[in-house]
Amino acid sequence: MSRRERIREKIMARVEVVDTGHETPCHLWTGPTSGDGRGEQYARMSLDGQTVAVHKVSWTNENGFIPGKKQLDHKCRQRLCVRESHLELVTHRQNQKRRAAAAAAAALEAAE
């Protein structure tokens, strides 16, 4: 089994497939998270002795490295989702705009 396959298997062993209303089901991480601190509630795992963000490992495993000026945006708005097709490379500014738009839409929906 290749390293890529071993990593995918390690990730999928801790994933629950859940329909969250996005176009395809999310792969929600059921393992450890970053807690309430910096980068709160993102999926975390140990890989080669380092604690890493699972969504970044998932993306990198399938697509290669993340360029220095880019971030991964969860298109499904689920921080625990590690499904590679739900992640998109964006700039920090794009990520902030999308986050703000999603928060505004959620606030509007809650007010109705």
PDB file of C-alpha atoms in Angstrom:
ATOM      1  CA  MET A   1       0.000   0.000   0.000  1.00  0.00           C
ATOM      2  CA  SER A   2       1.373   3.433  -0.947  1.00  0.00           C
ATOM      3  CA  ARG A   3       1.896   6.267   1.561  1.00  0.00           C
ATOM      4  CA  ARG A   4      -0.959   8.173  -0.075  1.00  0.00           C
ATOM      5  CA  GLU A   5      -3.305   5.209   0.385  1.00  0.00           C
ATOM      6  CA  ARG A   6      -2.204   4.755   4.018  1.00  0.00           C
ATOM      7  CA  ILE A   7      -2.903   8.427   4.762  1.00  0.00           C
ATOM      8  CA  ARG A   8      -6.324   8.257   3.082  1.00  0.00           C
ATOM      9  CA  GLU A   9      -7.131   5.109   5.066  1.00  0.00           C
ATOM     10  CA  LYS A  10      -6.015   6.755   8.339  1.00  0.00           C
ATOM     11  CA  ILE A  11      -8.257   9.750   7.639  1.00  0.00           C
ATOM     12  CA  MET A  12     -11.296   7.761   6.533  1.00  0.00           C
ATOM     13  CA  ALA A  13     -11.106   5.553   9.654  1.00  0.00           C
ATOM     14  CA  ARG A  14     -12.121   8.642  11.686  1.00  0.00           C
ATOM     15  CA  VAL A  15     -14.768  10.042   9.322  1.00  0.00           C
ATOM     16  CA  GLU A  16     -18.545   9.946   9.444  1.00  0.00           C
ATOM     17  CA  VAL A  17     -20.366  10.627   6.168  1.00  0.00           C
ATOM     18  CA  VAL A  18     -23.167  13.120   6.920  1.00  0.00           C
ATOM     19  CA  ASP A  19     -25.646  14.983   4.730  1.00  0.00           C
ATOM     20  CA  THR A  20     -25.304  18.597   5.893  1.00  0.00           C
ATOM     21  CA  GLY A  21     -27.282  20.088   3.019  1.00  0.00           C
ATOM     22  CA  HIS A  22     -24.289  20.681   0.742  1.00  0.00           C
ATOM     23  CA  GLU A  23     -24.493  19.256  -2.795  1.00  0.00           C
ATOM     24  CA  THR A  24     -22.706  16.061  -1.649  1.00  0.00           C
ATOM     25  CA  PRO A  25     -22.381  14.602   1.880  1.00  0.00           C
ATOM     26  CA  CYS A  26     -19.645  15.915   4.159  1.00  0.00           C
ATOM     27  CA  HIS A  27     -16.902  13.692   5.555  1.00  0.00           C
ATOM     28  CA  LEU A  28     -16.960  14.891   9.159  1.00  0.00           C
ATOM     29  CA  TRP A  29     -13.919  14.144  11.306  1.00  0.00           C
ATOM     30  CA  THR A  30     -14.759  12.288  14.521  1.00  0.00           C
ATOM     31  CA  GLY A  31     -11.255  12.405  16.009  1.00  0.00           C
ATOM     32  CA  PRO A  32      -9.418  15.128  17.946  1.00  0.00           C
ATOM     33  CA  THR A  33      -9.951  18.818  17.242  1.00  0.00           C
ATOM     34  CA  SER A  34      -8.069  22.005  17.954  1.00  0.00           C
ATOM     35  CA  GLY A  35     -10.534  22.791  20.758  1.00  0.00           C
ATOM     36  CA  ASP A  36     -11.527  26.350  21.557  1.00  0.00           C
ATOM     37  CA  GLY A  37      -8.138  27.978  21.036  1.00  0.00           C
ATOM     38  CA  ARG A  38      -6.569  29.419  17.902  1.00  0.00           C
ATOM     39  CA  GLY A  39      -8.131  27.870  14.813  1.00  0.00           C
ATOM     40  CA  GLU A  40     -10.902  26.540  16.987  1.00  0.00           C
ATOM     41  CA  GLN A  41     -12.772  23.357  16.220  1.00  0.00           C
ATOM     42  CA  TYR A  42     -10.713  22.226  13.227  1.00  0.00           C
ATOM     43  CA  ALA A  43      -9.931  18.528  12.824  1.00  0.00           C
ATOM     44  CA  ARG A  44      -6.443  17.523  14.018  1.00  0.00           C
ATOM     45  CA  MET A  45      -4.408  14.338  13.649  1.00  0.00           C
ATOM     46  CA  SER A  46      -0.890  13.118  14.298  1.00  0.00           C
ATOM     47  CA  LEU A  47       1.162  12.450  11.187  1.00  0.00           C
ATOM     48  CA  ASP A  48       4.867  11.626  11.303  1.00  0.00           C
ATOM     49  CA  GLY A  49       5.015  12.863  14.902  1.00  0.00           C
ATOM     50  CA  GLN A  50       3.417  16.245  14.142  1.00  0.00           C
ATOM     51  CA  THR A  51      -0.089  17.494  14.928  1.00  0.00           C
ATOM     52  CA  VAL A  52      -1.604  18.692  11.668  1.00  0.00           C
ATOM     53  CA  ALA A  53      -4.924  19.995  10.316  1.00  0.00           C
ATOM     54  CA  VAL A  54      -6.724  17.057   8.735  1.00  0.00           C
ATOM     55  CA  HIS A  55      -8.386  19.103   5.966  1.00  0.00           C
ATOM     56  CA  LYS A  56      -4.921  20.274   4.848  1.00  0.00           C
ATOM     57  CA  VAL A  57      -3.585  16.709   4.902  1.00  0.00           C
ATOM     58  CA  SER A  58      -6.590  15.523   2.884  1.00  0.00           C
ATOM     59  CA  TRP A  59      -6.112  18.268   0.283  1.00  0.00           C
ATOM     60  CA  THR A  60      -2.342  17.821   0.062  1.00  0.00           C
ATOM     61  CA  ASN A  61      -2.660  14.054  -0.193  1.00  0.00           C
ATOM     62  CA  GLU A  62      -4.909  14.388  -3.255  1.00  0.00           C
ATOM     63  CA  ASN A  63      -3.667  17.617  -4.908  1.00  0.00           C
ATOM     64  CA  GLY A  64      -0.155  18.409  -3.713  1.00  0.00           C
ATOM     65  CA  PHE A  65       1.126  21.285  -1.612  1.00  0.00           C
ATOM     66  CA  ILE A  66      -0.871  24.398  -0.790  1.00  0.00           C
ATOM     67  CA  PRO A  67       0.804  27.499  -2.292  1.00  0.00           C
ATOM     68  CA  GLY A  68       2.113  30.018   0.242  1.00  0.00           C
ATOM     69  CA  LYS A  69      -0.453  32.749  -0.496  1.00  0.00           C
ATOM     70  CA  LYS A  70      -3.457  30.411  -0.514  1.00  0.00           C
ATOM     71  CA  GLN A  71      -5.775  28.931   2.111  1.00  0.00           C
ATOM     72  CA  LEU A  72      -8.356  26.188   2.022  1.00  0.00           C
ATOM     73  CA  ASP A  73     -11.976  27.276   2.231  1.00  0.00           C
ATOM     74  CA  HIS A  74     -14.641  24.800   3.325  1.00  0.00           C
ATOM     75  CA  LYS A  75     -17.302  25.339   0.654  1.00  0.00           C
ATOM     76  CA  CYS A  76     -19.735  23.369   2.832  1.00  0.00           C
ATOM     77  CA  ARG A  77     -19.021  25.706   5.805  1.00  0.00           C
ATOM     78  CA  GLN A  78     -18.299  22.671   8.056  1.00  0.00           C
ATOM     79  CA  ARG A  79     -14.939  23.038   9.825  1.00  0.00           C
ATOM     80  CA  LEU A  80     -14.782  19.322  10.598  1.00  0.00           C
ATOM     81  CA  CYS A  81     -15.328  18.338   6.964  1.00  0.00           C
ATOM     82  CA  VAL A  82     -12.246  16.770   5.393  1.00  0.00           C
ATOM     83  CA  ARG A  83     -13.783  15.853   2.038  1.00  0.00           C
ATOM     84  CA  GLU A  84     -11.315  17.086  -0.574  1.00  0.00           C
ATOM     85  CA  SER A  85     -14.054  18.090  -3.038  1.00  0.00           C
ATOM     86  CA  HIS A  86     -15.559  20.392  -0.367  1.00  0.00           C
ATOM     87  CA  LEU A  87     -12.285  22.312  -0.089  1.00  0.00           C
ATOM     88  CA  GLU A  88     -11.132  25.075  -2.410  1.00  0.00           C
ATOM     89  CA  LEU A  89      -7.881  27.022  -2.663  1.00  0.00           C
ATOM     90  CA  VAL A  90      -8.591  30.724  -2.115  1.00  0.00           C
ATOM     91  CA  THR A  91      -6.784  33.840  -0.977  1.00  0.00           C
ATOM     92  CA  HIS A  92      -7.125  35.025   2.617  1.00  0.00           C
ATOM     93  CA  ARG A  93      -9.336  37.883   1.392  1.00  0.00           C
ATOM     94  CA  GLN A  94     -11.649  35.498  -0.516  1.00  0.00           C
ATOM     95  CA  ASN A  95     -11.894  33.288   2.560  1.00  0.00           C
ATOM     96  CA  GLN A  96     -12.818  36.256   4.772  1.00  0.00           C
ATOM     97  CA  LYS A  97     -15.472  37.455   2.311  1.00  0.00           C
ATOM     98  CA  ARG A  98     -17.045  34.015   2.064  1.00  0.00           C
ATOM     99  CA  ARG A  99     -17.028  33.611   5.848  1.00  0.00           C
ATOM    100  CA  ALA A 100     -18.699  37.007   6.292  1.00  0.00           C
ATOM    101  CA  ALA A 101     -21.304  36.242   3.618  1.00  0.00           C
ATOM    102  CA  ALA A 102     -22.123  32.884   5.219  1.00  0.00           C
ATOM    103  CA  ALA A 103     -22.424  34.494   8.662  1.00  0.00           C
ATOM    104  CA  ALA A 104     -24.732  37.200   7.275  1.00  0.00           C
ATOM    105  CA  ALA A 105     -26.900  34.608   5.530  1.00  0.00           C
ATOM    106  CA  ALA A 106     -27.127  32.536   8.735  1.00  0.00           C
ATOM    107  CA  ALA A 107     -28.088  35.620  10.766  1.00  0.00           C
ATOM    108  CA  LEU A 108     -30.766  36.547   8.218  1.00  0.00           C
ATOM    109  CA  GLU A 109     -32.151  33.006   8.249  1.00  0.00           C
ATOM    110  CA  ALA A 110     -32.212  32.964  12.065  1.00  0.00           C
ATOM    111  CA  ALA A 111     -34.105  36.273  12.132  1.00  0.00           C
ATOM    112  CA  GLU A 112     -36.883  34.954   9.873  1.00  0.00           C
TER     113      GLU A 112
END
